[in-house]
Amino acid sequence: MQRFDKLFINGEWVPPHGSGHTTVFNPATEGEVAQVCNADLDDVNAAFAAARAAFPIWSATSAAERADWIRKLHSALERRKDDLAMAITQSMGCPLEIAKIIQVNCVKALEKFAGRAYEMEVEKRINNSLVVREAVGVCAFITPWNYPLYQLIGKVAPALATGCTMVLKPSSVTPLQDIIFAEVVAEIGLPKGVFNLLTGKGGVLGDAMVTHPEADMVSFTGSTATGKRIQQLAADSIKRVCLELGGKSPFIITENAPLEQAVSFGVKDVMINTGQTCIALTRMLVPANKYEEATQIAKKVAESLKVGDPLAKDTYVGPMSSMSQRETVLKYIQKGLDEGAKLVTGGLERPKGLTHGAYVKPTIFRDVHNKMTIAQEEIFGPVICMIPYNTIEEAVSIANDSIYGLSSGVWAGTQEEAIRIARRIRAGGCYVNGGDFNYDAPLGGYKQSGNGREWGEFGIHEFYEIKSMQL
Ligand code: NAP
């Protein structure tokens, strides 16, 4: 078992003021993977002091210098890709071969963010005014456990590109890839204080980070409940707050869509990362006259996905990220049954042969009404609700009947038809006719899914202020 006794503050590994360690568990084996030290409020102060001290010099570097540092970071991280994938698999259960792609490939986005550093040099003349961009300042970053490296890169890369300094706290469930990231920061010799890493519990460190007088901006990815609290806390000092929160995304399959292909895409989309994807298309909306056929296709696809050891090459569905997340998901499955939804496949029993570990069967519910709890609340597990509809009007209305608006999907007979429907869905994104994820496109939510945008050129907008000089 690994043991980490230091925090990364001001360019050095330092012992924490805080006491004790948090244990990182392997959800596949329920065994211990690592012990990671706990920061306390003195450590929070030390980290923000370091980030504040570094800010004037780092924010004054040229775009070319920052781009150079980001490229160095990129090359060094590429060399640690296998370690990063293994750290993620061991701590949250994403199958290793899949983790290498969906969890770790995000490292490549650093190359693009290097280029985006130059956007800070864009100036605009408006009549007698000169409008310039300046780094927002010291950032407080709090990230979740489901795509832990992806969340880190999505915040740290644009912050570095724009000239911000930062203090990051990963989820205490998955701190290991963040520790590797800090090792890489130390290895390349990034100027001290630019990037600081605190490990420990969100419940202990969160408030102090979010309200810290030296934090100019808070970027949080996690649940809507925690996001609401963060926004309230940060309001006192009018900090900029970027929230990337939960989702309950609809997937409309139209009557003329290729049913087999569309349903198969929808099932695999949800089951990857064991349903722990914020943009997962967990409400599948199917024309009533195709409902029986669609449920049978969904059953066949879900039952064909190999569930089990995340280290096995052919595993598609690993364990949930933790035993407590398994409990949460099972409670939702029970709730669905209590409310009258019927199982197409899956359910409360353990998958065959998996006597321990945080496993849940890929589960598909039919006869789901959109007002049911399982259709309204984010389950964050391998669970799909199949909902019938009669007209596109009704499908759009069901799709929009949610407090969330993070993502969506439409599969129609033609791209044009799908885009017409996509435009009517109140969500920050839409996967059209099976379109692929794109690291250069913005990701973020409408409604209670958040207020920020990460990735691509829009991903840096959160990190700069606009100054207008009247000449
Ligand atoms: P969470 O419980 O809200 O935790 C997220 C982070 O907040 C963790 O680092 C956690 O630390 C920390 N935290 C806990 N209590 C806090 C507090 N009082 N103040 C400040 N920080 C606190 O969410 P999660 O269960 O880890 O993540 C799953 C959620 O993230 C889902 O809702 C998912 O949809 C959402 N998500 C959204 C996006 C997006 O782009 N919109 C992407 C990925 C995930 P500890 O782990 O130490 O408690």
Short mmCIF file of C-alpha atoms and ligand atoms in Angstrom, two decimals, residues 22 141-148 150-151 155 169-174 199-210 218 220-227 229-230 233 243-248 276-280 321 325 378 380 404 406 443-445 449-450 452 454-455, ligand 1:
data_model
loop_
_atom_site.label_atom_id
_atom_site.label_comp_id
_atom_site.label_asym_id
_atom_site.label_seq_id
_atom_site.Cartn_x
_atom_site.Cartn_y
_atom_site.Cartn_z
CA THR A 22 -7.59 9.31 4.45
CA PHE A 141 -10.46 24.28 -7.58
CA ILE A 142 -12.54 21.44 -6.16
CA THR A 143 -13.01 18.30 -8.27
CA PRO A 144 -15.04 15.05 -8.07
CA TRP A 145 -14.11 11.37 -8.36
CA ASN A 146 -15.80 10.25 -11.57
CA TYR A 147 -13.34 11.64 -14.16
CA PRO A 148 -10.72 12.93 -11.75
CA TYR A 150 -10.22 15.13 -16.82
CA GLN A 151 -11.63 17.52 -14.20
CA LYS A 155 -9.46 23.60 -14.81
CA LYS A 169 -8.41 19.86 -3.80
CA PRO A 170 -9.39 16.57 -5.43
CA SER A 171 -12.09 14.28 -4.10
CA SER A 172 -10.78 12.33 -1.12
CA VAL A 173 -12.04 9.19 -2.91
CA THR A 174 -9.57 9.70 -5.81
CA THR A 199 -5.53 16.50 0.01
CA GLY A 200 -8.21 15.88 2.59
CA LYS A 201 -11.95 15.90 3.06
CA GLY A 202 -14.18 18.36 1.27
CA GLY A 203 -16.32 18.72 4.37
CA VAL A 204 -13.28 19.99 6.28
CA LEU A 205 -11.45 22.05 3.65
CA GLY A 206 -14.27 23.12 1.32
CA ASP A 207 -15.67 26.09 3.23
CA ALA A 208 -12.23 27.54 3.94
CA MET A 209 -11.23 27.28 0.28
CA VAL A 210 -14.44 28.74 -1.06
CA VAL A 218 -13.87 29.22 -7.40
CA PHE A 220 -16.21 23.49 -8.69
CA THR A 221 -17.27 20.26 -10.35
CA GLY A 222 -19.49 17.96 -8.34
CA SER A 223 -23.02 17.49 -7.16
CA THR A 224 -25.67 20.17 -7.45
CA ALA A 225 -26.21 20.06 -3.68
CA THR A 226 -22.56 20.94 -2.92
CA GLY A 227 -22.55 23.46 -5.79
CA ARG A 229 -23.74 25.59 -0.96
CA ILE A 230 -20.53 26.82 -2.60
CA LEU A 233 -20.75 30.78 0.61
CA LEU A 243 -20.14 25.42 -11.31
CA GLU A 244 -20.14 22.18 -13.31
CA LEU A 245 -22.87 20.10 -11.68
CA GLY A 246 -25.13 17.10 -12.10
CA GLY A 247 -27.32 15.97 -14.97
CA LYS A 248 -30.23 13.74 -15.95
CA GLN A 276 -20.80 7.67 -13.38
CA THR A 277 -20.68 10.23 -16.17
CA CYS A 278 -22.27 13.62 -15.64
CA ILE A 279 -23.38 13.84 -19.28
CA ALA A 280 -24.71 10.24 -19.45
CA SER A 321 -16.43 4.02 -7.43
CA GLN A 325 -21.96 4.82 -4.17
CA GLU A 378 -29.35 11.83 -10.84
CA PHE A 380 -24.98 8.23 -11.04
CA TYR A 404 -31.02 19.71 -14.97
CA LEU A 406 -26.29 19.44 -18.81
CA LEU A 443 -19.00 21.60 -21.88
CA GLY A 444 -21.36 22.99 -19.28
CA GLY A 445 -24.91 23.13 -18.11
CA SER A 449 -26.45 21.71 -14.02
CA GLY A 450 -24.26 24.74 -13.48
CA GLY A 452 -19.68 27.44 -16.29
CA GLU A 454 -15.03 24.14 -19.65
CA TRP A 455 -12.79 22.97 -22.54
P1 NAP B 1 -19.62 15.98 -4.44
O1 NAP B 1 -19.99 15.08 -3.33
O2 NAP B 1 -20.34 17.26 -4.57
O3 NAP B 1 -18.05 16.21 -4.29
C1 NAP B 1 -17.32 16.93 -5.24
C2 NAP B 1 -16.13 17.57 -4.57
O4 NAP B 1 -16.61 18.47 -3.57
C3 NAP B 1 -15.21 16.59 -3.86
O5 NAP B 1 -13.87 17.04 -3.98
C4 NAP B 1 -15.66 16.69 -2.42
O6 NAP B 1 -14.65 16.33 -1.50
C5 NAP B 1 -15.95 18.17 -2.34
N1 NAP B 1 -16.82 18.57 -1.24
C6 NAP B 1 -17.58 17.81 -0.42
N2 NAP B 1 -18.21 18.59 0.49
C7 NAP B 1 -17.83 19.86 0.25
C8 NAP B 1 -18.14 21.11 0.83
N3 NAP B 1 -18.98 21.22 1.86
N4 NAP B 1 -17.58 22.22 0.31
C9 NAP B 1 -16.75 22.14 -0.75
N5 NAP B 1 -16.40 20.98 -1.34
C10 NAP B 1 -16.95 19.86 -0.86
O7 NAP B 1 -19.76 15.28 -5.85
P2 NAP B 1 -19.22 13.85 -6.25
O8 NAP B 1 -20.18 12.87 -5.71
O9 NAP B 1 -17.79 13.73 -5.91
O10 NAP B 1 -19.28 13.92 -7.84
C11 NAP B 1 -20.35 13.48 -8.57
C12 NAP B 1 -21.16 14.67 -9.06
O11 NAP B 1 -20.34 15.47 -9.91
C13 NAP B 1 -22.33 14.25 -9.91
O12 NAP B 1 -23.44 15.00 -9.55
C14 NAP B 1 -21.88 14.60 -11.33
O13 NAP B 1 -22.92 14.83 -12.23
C15 NAP B 1 -21.08 15.82 -11.09
N6 NAP B 1 -20.17 16.07 -12.22
C16 NAP B 1 -20.42 17.12 -13.05
C17 NAP B 1 -19.61 17.34 -14.15
C18 NAP B 1 -19.87 18.49 -15.09
O14 NAP B 1 -19.00 18.78 -15.91
N7 NAP B 1 -21.00 19.15 -15.01
C19 NAP B 1 -18.53 16.50 -14.39
C20 NAP B 1 -18.30 15.46 -13.51
C21 NAP B 1 -19.11 15.25 -12.41
P3 NAP B 1 -14.64 14.89 -0.80
O15 NAP B 1 -14.63 13.88 -1.90
O16 NAP B 1 -13.41 14.90 -0.01
O17 NAP B 1 -15.90 14.82 0.03
#
